[in-house]
Amino acid sequence: MATPSRPIPFLFRPFRGGRIVRHALLIGFGLVMLYPLLWMISSSFKPEDLIFRQPGLWPSEVTLENYTDGWTALKHPFGYYLWNSAVVTGLSVIANLVACSLAAYAFARLEFPLKKLWFTLMLGGIMLPYHVTIVPQYIMFSKLDLINTIWPLVMPKVLATDAFFIFLMVQFIRTLPRELDEAAEIDGAGYWRIFIRVVMPLCLPALATTAIFTFIWTWNDFLSQLLYLNNPDNFTVPVALRTFLDASSDSSWGPMFAMSIIALGPIFGFFLAGQKYLIRGISTTGLK
Amino acid sequence: MSSGKRKWSAALLAAALLAVTAACGGGGDGGESAGGTVTLRFSYWGSDARQKMTEEAIAKFEAKNPTIKVEGEFSDFDSYYESLSTKVAASDAPDVIQLEIRALREYADRGTLADLSSSVNAADIDAKLLATGAIDGKQYAIPNGANAFSLMVNPALVESSGQKLPDDTTWTWDDYVDLASKITAGSDGKVTGTQLSWNPAYLEIYAAQKGESFYQGNQLAMSPQTIKEWWAIMQKLIETKGSPDAAKSAEVGATSVDQSLLGTNTGAMGMWWSNQLGAAASASGQNLELLRMPKLEGATTGGMFMQPAMFLAASSKSEHAAEAAKFIDFMINDPEAGEIILSDRGLPANAKVLAAVRDKLPEADQKTLAFLDEVRSELKDPPAAPPKGASAMEDILTRYSEEVMFGRMTPDDAAQKLIAEANASIAG
Amino acid sequence: MADSVAVKPRDAVTEPARGGHRSTKRSRREARAAYLFLAPWFAGLLVITIGPIVASLYLSFTDYSLLEEAQWIGWDNYVRMFTEDPRFLNSLWVTTVYVVVSVPMQLAFALALALVLDRGLRGLSFYRSIFYLPSLLGGSVAIAILWRKVFGADGLVNAVLAVFGIQGTGWVAHPDYALGTLILLHVWTFGAPMIIFLAGLRQIPSSYYEAAAVDGAGPLRQFRSITLPLLTPIIFFNLVLELIKSFQSFTQSFIVSNGSGGPADSTLFYTLYLYLQGFRDYDMGYAAAMAWVLMLIIAGLTGVNFLASKYWVFYGDTK
């Protein structure tokens, strides 16, 4: 689509089914997508007793009380839980990036006995609903005396048990032309070198995707964090957020919304930072 | 291949790590630490407010008992039983456990709970209320708060719709339906008369008015006729617009009291446990009152009853049974604990504690207390804990009720199926 | 059973050719390297994955309340499931409808937006972030409230319908429509597959497009002969994973229906029913049996997927 060389005022630009329409559609669509989030933000600024009585988007009274109350409502200031979550999440991201890419490279590029069997087993592991595996798993970690440590949350990631990401990276690696590996091999590179120097740099989008999703899913993961970190000193954000709600009596909706918004900050920030790496892997030339 | 070696060492390291952690494990958990202190684990659900109060009460207990340390294990209600049963499955049960009456027999009948008859002083608790925590003569759980299922009303909305508050000592179900539809009509639909409830306690009250009890041993004891007549009340409410239609009823029914019609001032009545008055009142920002449930014409009893809001129990596997009992005793009998917890776990079951904190209770709970005192003489005995498998009862009741309200099943058919399914669930 | 990546469309052509000058020494070296790369994964398989899987298989043949020891009862759980439990069959049906309708819709949506957002449009990262936001909220308890705001009797949708004089119902809690709103909720959280598509698009070497442009191929032609084929591994990935995940959907129904699967069981997802059996009715043996039936269904579908992939998925590593 040709763009006019001279800047034309927005309203007078020719209506050519081009950018404006596209932007308008995207923005309109974005608003529909965002309505619930906007409602949540607006609710977080309403006095608590008005949240359900005045369901409109625009608050008639604005208060910061939910934020100040929510921050201090629990045993520790909310920042404490953010930090706990950051530790668990950060370690998980690093572990997943390393362990899953190692396994993915083997599945995608190397030949070895029983490969099919192992691959099937890997995918099979995510086909059982976690509600039935969580009890045996808890029993195991409890016997190891690891309850209320971060090991039950991080160890599975260190040991590459997340088939989603292995499979994801396998698929990405397999879109890369094999000539690249072979060229490196001719230059005398071993598998490790090919992995580090050739495959990984070209998989940057896949690595970024893995990092983003690991971050988000770990940050939001509720049940395993509740089970394994059930001492109030170890609480993470999702667990802390639930404590604002109590189906059987009084819920603190306002602080819950306010702290939810705050808890969205880190994931959103990580997402923004991570998506920058969703760049073209092989721009024009693949290898030097 | 240096890379290979590096990988090997990483793998070895991981294996070693596992071995070490495995070696460290296996010791008694939650056991004695240095200096002869004993650590108790106390698992409970609740809101942020309850967490704060409980932590405060624990601190007081620890100050009085320097050799005992209590670790609260807190969860939200939705995941409470999932995490509790997982811990029990792993032989990792908390020493002190908060339970509600629905779950009591699930745990007690399976040998999870300890008999507290001789270790916790329950002299100041109403004997009939206390009996709900006993099974076959063993006191598995001590009630720490009480409740009655009742009707809540917003007098201002009733009056602004041109109606008058009913005389709740005489009103009938017909009066109730009539008032509800008149409120909707009188407010031009801005306020709906009431909202439907599928709480088993509601049906229990209705059945009692017909002289039937809900359970008899491991069986439902109500006749299909009773259930059908009960549904007829709700069908009539929908018909006369005294309540929202089936779809909206199902929608608001799935929410908590603070999002209910009454809580958002779009409805004038509703039925809940009496300890939810505070939550409803703070959500609505208006004055709410408790009323007696309506009666069947000619019924000899109102059918209302007290029920423990929750219990404290101790694990039968606890290595610190004496300390656990001591903590339960403190939470239930010590006025100092009562002063911190107030009515957060229901109005204190211990009469002396209740007398001591009476004036410090929040306004809504003082109102609840006054209401309970007023109706106390009319109440029937607190029903025994429902049989094992009854946790599903509320779900079963809601499901078949909705089938009927949406017109997808005839009341006859639904009542038969409900009884069959409920019996299968509690027998198995 | 699931086929492996070892089988790919053109293996038949490439393998013998390579096998020719491939010494056994070399393949042994390659295998050893592979097992080294897989070392952490193997450790995880042994220590973390296998145990619970085997345990759940064993438990599926027992009567297990979680609170007492498990009692072996043979095939009883499985027999009961198919002969005495209409709610089980209903939950399977509800889940199947949900998967069959929502997965293609969600993927089509995600792909379309990824294509739009892959173009050189100003403010791309802004849009991308906005479209991703709902997925961040997907499992939050706040969603239940928000969904009632939109699809409730007094919600946004009915407000819009009222403008056109249409009287809507409470969609979110009507047995005929509740599942539909959950399907929309699933489609609404299309962010994850969208990001994966986007990453896949970024992986396609731009040299291909340049070459095609030199050959005079228009945008549509480029899409059909470059973008689409090269994206097939990623489409395949999203399809396989979304199928697996959707069959296991739990949270959405759990929070929107307040844990009941209501109204009238219309949103009783398979895993929600499994959860209720295991943790509310203390019948973990039955829940484990349900899990294994689901596992077989998912594995069967995934296997078919892998077999079919030979005909439509194109891998860059096959020369």
PDB file of N, CA and C in Angstrom, chain A residues 72-143:
ATOM      1  N   THR A  72      -1.803  -3.651  52.593  1.00  0.00           N
ATOM      2  CA  THR A  72      -1.448  -4.007  53.974  1.00  0.00           C
ATOM      3  C   THR A  72      -2.426  -4.983  54.620  1.00  0.00           C
ATOM      4  N   ALA A  73      -3.379  -5.515  53.833  1.00  0.00           N
ATOM      5  CA  ALA A  73      -4.447  -6.302  54.462  1.00  0.00           C
ATOM      6  C   ALA A  73      -3.965  -7.636  55.016  1.00  0.00           C
ATOM      7  N   LEU A  74      -2.925  -8.186  54.441  1.00  0.00           N
ATOM      8  CA  LEU A  74      -2.507  -9.527  54.848  1.00  0.00           C
ATOM      9  C   LEU A  74      -1.369  -9.449  55.848  1.00  0.00           C
ATOM     10  N   LYS A  75      -0.861 -10.612  56.199  1.00  0.00           N
ATOM     11  CA  LYS A  75       0.163 -10.678  57.220  1.00  0.00           C
ATOM     12  C   LYS A  75       1.388  -9.828  56.851  1.00  0.00           C
ATOM     13  N   HIS A  76       1.773  -9.890  55.596  1.00  0.00           N
ATOM     14  CA  HIS A  76       2.895  -9.093  55.109  1.00  0.00           C
ATOM     15  C   HIS A  76       2.372  -8.074  54.110  1.00  0.00           C
ATOM     16  N   PRO A  77       3.140  -6.997  53.879  1.00  0.00           N
ATOM     17  CA  PRO A  77       2.731  -6.086  52.806  1.00  0.00           C
ATOM     18  C   PRO A  77       2.709  -6.845  51.472  1.00  0.00           C
ATOM     19  N   PHE A  78       1.888  -6.393  50.558  1.00  0.00           N
ATOM     20  CA  PHE A  78       1.691  -7.171  49.347  1.00  0.00           C
ATOM     21  C   PHE A  78       2.990  -7.359  48.553  1.00  0.00           C
ATOM     22  N   GLY A  79       3.883  -6.393  48.667  1.00  0.00           N
ATOM     23  CA  GLY A  79       5.163  -6.489  47.962  1.00  0.00           C
ATOM     24  C   GLY A  79       5.928  -7.754  48.323  1.00  0.00           C
ATOM     25  N   TYR A  80       5.750  -8.197  49.547  1.00  0.00           N
ATOM     26  CA  TYR A  80       6.393  -9.419  50.013  1.00  0.00           C
ATOM     27  C   TYR A  80       5.982 -10.608  49.141  1.00  0.00           C
ATOM     28  N   TYR A  81       4.665 -10.672  48.823  1.00  0.00           N
ATOM     29  CA  TYR A  81       4.170 -11.781  48.009  1.00  0.00           C
ATOM     30  C   TYR A  81       4.630 -11.638  46.568  1.00  0.00           C
ATOM     31  N   LEU A  82       4.713 -10.382  46.124  1.00  0.00           N
ATOM     32  CA  LEU A  82       5.230 -10.157  44.773  1.00  0.00           C
ATOM     33  C   LEU A  82       6.650 -10.701  44.672  1.00  0.00           C
ATOM     34  N   TRP A  83       7.426 -10.454  45.729  1.00  0.00           N
ATOM     35  CA  TRP A  83       8.800 -10.931  45.715  1.00  0.00           C
ATOM     36  C   TRP A  83       8.845 -12.461  45.705  1.00  0.00           C
ATOM     37  N   ASN A  84       8.017 -13.094  46.563  1.00  0.00           N
ATOM     38  CA  ASN A  84       7.970 -14.562  46.554  1.00  0.00           C
ATOM     39  C   ASN A  84       7.644 -15.101  45.168  1.00  0.00           C
ATOM     40  N   SER A  85       6.646 -14.493  44.553  1.00  0.00           N
ATOM     41  CA  SER A  85       6.262 -14.926  43.216  1.00  0.00           C
ATOM     42  C   SER A  85       7.402 -14.721  42.231  1.00  0.00           C
ATOM     43  N   ALA A  86       8.081 -13.594  42.376  1.00  0.00           N
ATOM     44  CA  ALA A  86       9.171 -13.292  41.438  1.00  0.00           C
ATOM     45  C   ALA A  86      10.264 -14.350  41.550  1.00  0.00           C
ATOM     46  N   VAL A  87      10.551 -14.794  42.759  1.00  0.00           N
ATOM     47  CA  VAL A  87      11.598 -15.811  42.932  1.00  0.00           C
ATOM     48  C   VAL A  87      11.192 -17.112  42.236  1.00  0.00           C
ATOM     49  N   VAL A  88       9.985 -17.587  42.563  1.00  0.00           N
ATOM     50  CA  VAL A  88       9.514 -18.837  41.957  1.00  0.00           C
ATOM     51  C   VAL A  88       9.479 -18.711  40.436  1.00  0.00           C
ATOM     52  N   THR A  89       8.923 -17.595  39.966  1.00  0.00           N
ATOM     53  CA  THR A  89       8.744 -17.431  38.534  1.00  0.00           C
ATOM     54  C   THR A  89      10.089 -17.291  37.814  1.00  0.00           C
ATOM     55  N   GLY A  90      10.968 -16.487  38.384  1.00  0.00           N
ATOM     56  CA  GLY A  90      12.272 -16.274  37.751  1.00  0.00           C
ATOM     57  C   GLY A  90      13.041 -17.583  37.601  1.00  0.00           C
ATOM     58  N   LEU A  91      13.090 -18.350  38.677  1.00  0.00           N
ATOM     59  CA  LEU A  91      13.794 -19.628  38.612  1.00  0.00           C
ATOM     60  C   LEU A  91      13.138 -20.556  37.585  1.00  0.00           C
ATOM     61  N   SER A  92      11.815 -20.541  37.556  1.00  0.00           N
ATOM     62  CA  SER A  92      11.115 -21.401  36.607  1.00  0.00           C
ATOM     63  C   SER A  92      11.445 -21.041  35.170  1.00  0.00           C
ATOM     64  N   VAL A  93      11.493 -19.752  34.888  1.00  0.00           N
ATOM     65  CA  VAL A  93      11.783 -19.320  33.519  1.00  0.00           C
ATOM     66  C   VAL A  93      13.160 -19.809  33.097  1.00  0.00           C
ATOM     67  N   ILE A  94      14.156 -19.562  33.949  1.00  0.00           N
ATOM     68  CA  ILE A  94      15.517 -19.972  33.606  1.00  0.00           C
ATOM     69  C   ILE A  94      15.579 -21.492  33.412  1.00  0.00           C
ATOM     70  N   ALA A  95      14.980 -22.216  34.363  1.00  0.00           N
ATOM     71  CA  ALA A  95      15.032 -23.676  34.297  1.00  0.00           C
ATOM     72  C   ALA A  95      14.369 -24.195  33.031  1.00  0.00           C
ATOM     73  N   ASN A  96      13.195 -23.656  32.715  1.00  0.00           N
ATOM     74  CA  ASN A  96      12.491 -24.122  31.530  1.00  0.00           C
ATOM     75  C   ASN A  96      13.261 -23.832  30.258  1.00  0.00           C
ATOM     76  N   LEU A  97      13.843 -22.638  30.180  1.00  0.00           N
ATOM     77  CA  LEU A  97      14.584 -22.265  28.977  1.00  0.00           C
ATOM     78  C   LEU A  97      15.716 -23.262  28.735  1.00  0.00           C
ATOM     79  N   VAL A  98      16.464 -23.550  29.776  1.00  0.00           N
ATOM     80  CA  VAL A  98      17.628 -24.424  29.613  1.00  0.00           C
ATOM     81  C   VAL A  98      17.185 -25.870  29.355  1.00  0.00           C
ATOM     82  N   ALA A  99      16.378 -26.397  30.275  1.00  0.00           N
ATOM     83  CA  ALA A  99      16.074 -27.828  30.217  1.00  0.00           C
ATOM     84  C   ALA A  99      15.246 -28.183  28.985  1.00  0.00           C
ATOM     85  N   CYS A 100      14.266 -27.360  28.668  1.00  0.00           N
ATOM     86  CA  CYS A 100      13.402 -27.721  27.550  1.00  0.00           C
ATOM     87  C   CYS A 100      14.114 -27.580  26.218  1.00  0.00           C
ATOM     88  N   SER A 101      15.003 -26.594  26.095  1.00  0.00           N
ATOM     89  CA  SER A 101      15.666 -26.453  24.807  1.00  0.00           C
ATOM     90  C   SER A 101      16.657 -27.590  24.585  1.00  0.00           C
ATOM     91  N   LEU A 102      17.300 -28.041  25.648  1.00  0.00           N
ATOM     92  CA  LEU A 102      18.202 -29.193  25.506  1.00  0.00           C
ATOM     93  C   LEU A 102      17.428 -30.403  24.977  1.00  0.00           C
ATOM     94  N   ALA A 103      16.321 -30.703  25.639  1.00  0.00           N
ATOM     95  CA  ALA A 103      15.544 -31.873  25.231  1.00  0.00           C
ATOM     96  C   ALA A 103      14.991 -31.690  23.825  1.00  0.00           C
ATOM     97  N   ALA A 104      14.528 -30.475  23.536  1.00  0.00           N
ATOM     98  CA  ALA A 104      13.923 -30.230  22.225  1.00  0.00           C
ATOM     99  C   ALA A 104      14.944 -30.432  21.114  1.00  0.00           C
ATOM    100  N   TYR A 105      16.166 -29.996  21.341  1.00  0.00           N
ATOM    101  CA  TYR A 105      17.191 -30.149  20.311  1.00  0.00           C
ATOM    102  C   TYR A 105      17.394 -31.634  20.006  1.00  0.00           C
ATOM    103  N   ALA A 106      17.474 -32.452  21.040  1.00  0.00           N
ATOM    104  CA  ALA A 106      17.671 -33.881  20.824  1.00  0.00           C
ATOM    105  C   ALA A 106      16.514 -34.478  20.026  1.00  0.00           C
ATOM    106  N   PHE A 107      15.284 -34.123  20.424  1.00  0.00           N
ATOM    107  CA  PHE A 107      14.135 -34.698  19.723  1.00  0.00           C
ATOM    108  C   PHE A 107      14.040 -34.200  18.287  1.00  0.00           C
ATOM    109  N   ALA A 108      14.442 -32.964  18.058  1.00  0.00           N
ATOM    110  CA  ALA A 108      14.239 -32.387  16.736  1.00  0.00           C
ATOM    111  C   ALA A 108      15.356 -32.761  15.765  1.00  0.00           C
ATOM    112  N   ARG A 109      16.588 -32.872  16.254  1.00  0.00           N
ATOM    113  CA  ARG A 109      17.702 -32.969  15.325  1.00  0.00           C
ATOM    114  C   ARG A 109      18.497 -34.263  15.383  1.00  0.00           C
ATOM    115  N   LEU A 110      18.426 -34.981  16.485  1.00  0.00           N
ATOM    116  CA  LEU A 110      19.311 -36.137  16.613  1.00  0.00           C
ATOM    117  C   LEU A 110      18.525 -37.438  16.460  1.00  0.00           C
ATOM    118  N   GLU A 111      19.239 -38.452  15.989  1.00  0.00           N
ATOM    119  CA  GLU A 111      18.640 -39.777  15.889  1.00  0.00           C
ATOM    120  C   GLU A 111      19.156 -40.624  17.037  1.00  0.00           C
ATOM    121  N   PHE A 112      18.276 -41.352  17.691  1.00  0.00           N
ATOM    122  CA  PHE A 112      18.726 -42.229  18.764  1.00  0.00           C
ATOM    123  C   PHE A 112      17.686 -43.328  18.986  1.00  0.00           C
ATOM    124  N   PRO A 113      18.124 -44.425  19.578  1.00  0.00           N
ATOM    125  CA  PRO A 113      17.210 -45.545  19.759  1.00  0.00           C
ATOM    126  C   PRO A 113      16.012 -45.154  20.633  1.00  0.00           C
ATOM    127  N   LEU A 114      14.875 -45.748  20.350  1.00  0.00           N
ATOM    128  CA  LEU A 114      13.644 -45.558  21.136  1.00  0.00           C
ATOM    129  C   LEU A 114      13.117 -44.123  21.112  1.00  0.00           C
ATOM    130  N   LYS A 115      13.548 -43.356  20.135  1.00  0.00           N
ATOM    131  CA  LYS A 115      13.131 -41.959  20.084  1.00  0.00           C
ATOM    132  C   LYS A 115      11.608 -41.812  20.089  1.00  0.00           C
ATOM    133  N   LYS A 116      10.952 -42.668  19.267  1.00  0.00           N
ATOM    134  CA  LYS A 116       9.488 -42.571  19.195  1.00  0.00           C
ATOM    135  C   LYS A 116       8.852 -42.814  20.558  1.00  0.00           C
ATOM    136  N   LEU A 117       9.364 -43.826  21.227  1.00  0.00           N
ATOM    137  CA  LEU A 117       8.794 -44.174  22.530  1.00  0.00           C
ATOM    138  C   LEU A 117       8.937 -43.016  23.502  1.00  0.00           C
ATOM    139  N   TRP A 118      10.133 -42.459  23.548  1.00  0.00           N
ATOM    140  CA  TRP A 118      10.354 -41.352  24.484  1.00  0.00           C
ATOM    141  C   TRP A 118       9.475 -40.156  24.147  1.00  0.00           C
ATOM    142  N   PHE A 119       9.371 -39.901  22.857  1.00  0.00           N
ATOM    143  CA  PHE A 119       8.570 -38.746  22.463  1.00  0.00           C
ATOM    144  C   PHE A 119       7.103 -38.951  22.845  1.00  0.00           C
ATOM    145  N   THR A 120       6.629 -40.172  22.623  1.00  0.00           N
ATOM    146  CA  THR A 120       5.246 -40.475  22.997  1.00  0.00           C
ATOM    147  C   THR A 120       5.043 -40.317  24.504  1.00  0.00           C
ATOM    148  N   LEU A 121       6.023 -40.816  25.245  1.00  0.00           N
ATOM    149  CA  LEU A 121       5.928 -40.689  26.697  1.00  0.00           C
ATOM    150  C   LEU A 121       5.887 -39.223  27.125  1.00  0.00           C
ATOM    151  N   MET A 122       6.712 -38.432  26.431  1.00  0.00           N
ATOM    152  CA  MET A 122       6.766 -37.022  26.807  1.00  0.00           C
ATOM    153  C   MET A 122       5.391 -36.372  26.637  1.00  0.00           C
ATOM    154  N   LEU A 123       4.794 -36.590  25.458  1.00  0.00           N
ATOM    155  CA  LEU A 123       3.473 -36.001  25.235  1.00  0.00           C
ATOM    156  C   LEU A 123       2.431 -36.634  26.152  1.00  0.00           C
ATOM    157  N   GLY A 124       2.579 -37.927  26.389  1.00  0.00           N
ATOM    158  CA  GLY A 124       1.616 -38.621  27.250  1.00  0.00           C
ATOM    159  C   GLY A 124       1.529 -37.979  28.620  1.00  0.00           C
ATOM    160  N   GLY A 125       2.654 -37.448  29.083  1.00  0.00           N
ATOM    161  CA  GLY A 125       2.705 -36.862  30.416  1.00  0.00           C
ATOM    162  C   GLY A 125       1.751 -35.698  30.619  1.00  0.00           C
ATOM    163  N   ILE A 126       1.395 -34.996  29.523  1.00  0.00           N
ATOM    164  CA  ILE A 126       0.487 -33.857  29.729  1.00  0.00           C
ATOM    165  C   ILE A 126      -0.947 -34.230  29.403  1.00  0.00           C
ATOM    166  N   MET A 127      -1.195 -35.509  29.135  1.00  0.00           N
ATOM    167  CA  MET A 127      -2.562 -35.877  28.762  1.00  0.00           C
ATOM    168  C   MET A 127      -3.408 -36.280  29.964  1.00  0.00           C
ATOM    169  N   LEU A 128      -2.788 -36.501  31.099  1.00  0.00           N
ATOM    170  CA  LEU A 128      -3.563 -36.820  32.298  1.00  0.00           C
ATOM    171  C   LEU A 128      -3.929 -35.525  33.008  1.00  0.00           C
ATOM    172  N   PRO A 129      -5.199 -35.375  33.368  1.00  0.00           N
ATOM    173  CA  PRO A 129      -5.591 -34.171  34.109  1.00  0.00           C
ATOM    174  C   PRO A 129      -4.801 -34.081  35.426  1.00  0.00           C
ATOM    175  N   TYR A 130      -4.364 -32.882  35.744  1.00  0.00           N
ATOM    176  CA  TYR A 130      -3.455 -32.773  36.880  1.00  0.00           C
ATOM    177  C   TYR A 130      -4.126 -33.060  38.220  1.00  0.00           C
ATOM    178  N   HIS A 131      -5.457 -33.049  38.237  1.00  0.00           N
ATOM    179  CA  HIS A 131      -6.105 -33.308  39.523  1.00  0.00           C
ATOM    180  C   HIS A 131      -5.816 -34.697  40.062  1.00  0.00           C
ATOM    181  N   VAL A 132      -5.538 -35.656  39.169  1.00  0.00           N
ATOM    182  CA  VAL A 132      -5.249 -36.992  39.692  1.00  0.00           C
ATOM    183  C   VAL A 132      -3.757 -37.199  39.930  1.00  0.00           C
ATOM    184  N   THR A 133      -2.918 -36.419  39.246  1.00  0.00           N
ATOM    185  CA  THR A 133      -1.488 -36.627  39.496  1.00  0.00           C
ATOM    186  C   THR A 133      -1.000 -35.790  40.670  1.00  0.00           C
ATOM    187  N   ILE A 134      -1.792 -34.782  41.034  1.00  0.00           N
ATOM    188  CA  ILE A 134      -1.291 -33.872  42.063  1.00  0.00           C
ATOM    189  C   ILE A 134      -1.226 -34.565  43.429  1.00  0.00           C
ATOM    190  N   VAL A 135      -2.127 -35.506  43.672  1.00  0.00           N
ATOM    191  CA  VAL A 135      -2.087 -36.184  44.978  1.00  0.00           C
ATOM    192  C   VAL A 135      -0.844 -37.067  45.114  1.00  0.00           C
ATOM    193  N   PRO A 136      -0.594 -37.991  44.142  1.00  0.00           N
ATOM    194  CA  PRO A 136       0.651 -38.766  44.250  1.00  0.00           C
ATOM    195  C   PRO A 136       1.890 -37.866  44.294  1.00  0.00           C
ATOM    196  N   GLN A 137       1.834 -36.776  43.527  1.00  0.00           N
ATOM    197  CA  GLN A 137       2.995 -35.889  43.507  1.00  0.00           C
ATOM    198  C   GLN A 137       3.202 -35.230  44.866  1.00  0.00           C
ATOM    199  N   TYR A 138       2.091 -34.817  45.455  1.00  0.00           N
ATOM    200  CA  TYR A 138       2.196 -34.197  46.771  1.00  0.00           C
ATOM    201  C   TYR A 138       2.749 -35.201  47.790  1.00  0.00           C
ATOM    202  N   ILE A 139       2.250 -36.437  47.699  1.00  0.00           N
ATOM    203  CA  ILE A 139       2.720 -37.468  48.628  1.00  0.00           C
ATOM    204  C   ILE A 139       4.226 -37.633  48.477  1.00  0.00           C
ATOM    205  N   MET A 140       4.685 -37.641  47.211  1.00  0.00           N
ATOM    206  CA  MET A 140       6.118 -37.802  46.965  1.00  0.00           C
ATOM    207  C   MET A 140       6.925 -36.662  47.587  1.00  0.00           C
ATOM    208  N   PHE A 141       6.515 -35.444  47.310  1.00  0.00           N
ATOM    209  CA  PHE A 141       7.277 -34.309  47.843  1.00  0.00           C
ATOM    210  C   PHE A 141       7.170 -34.231  49.370  1.00  0.00           C
ATOM    211  N   SER A 142       6.041 -34.706  49.872  1.00  0.00           N
ATOM    212  CA  SER A 142       5.882 -34.698  51.317  1.00  0.00           C
ATOM    213  C   SER A 142       6.835 -35.708  51.961  1.00  0.00           C
ATOM    214  N   LYS A 143       6.983 -36.880  51.310  1.00  0.00           N
ATOM    215  CA  LYS A 143       7.925 -37.882  51.830  1.00  0.00           C
ATOM    216  C   LYS A 143       9.360 -37.353  51.765  1.00  0.00           C
TER     217      LYS A 143
END
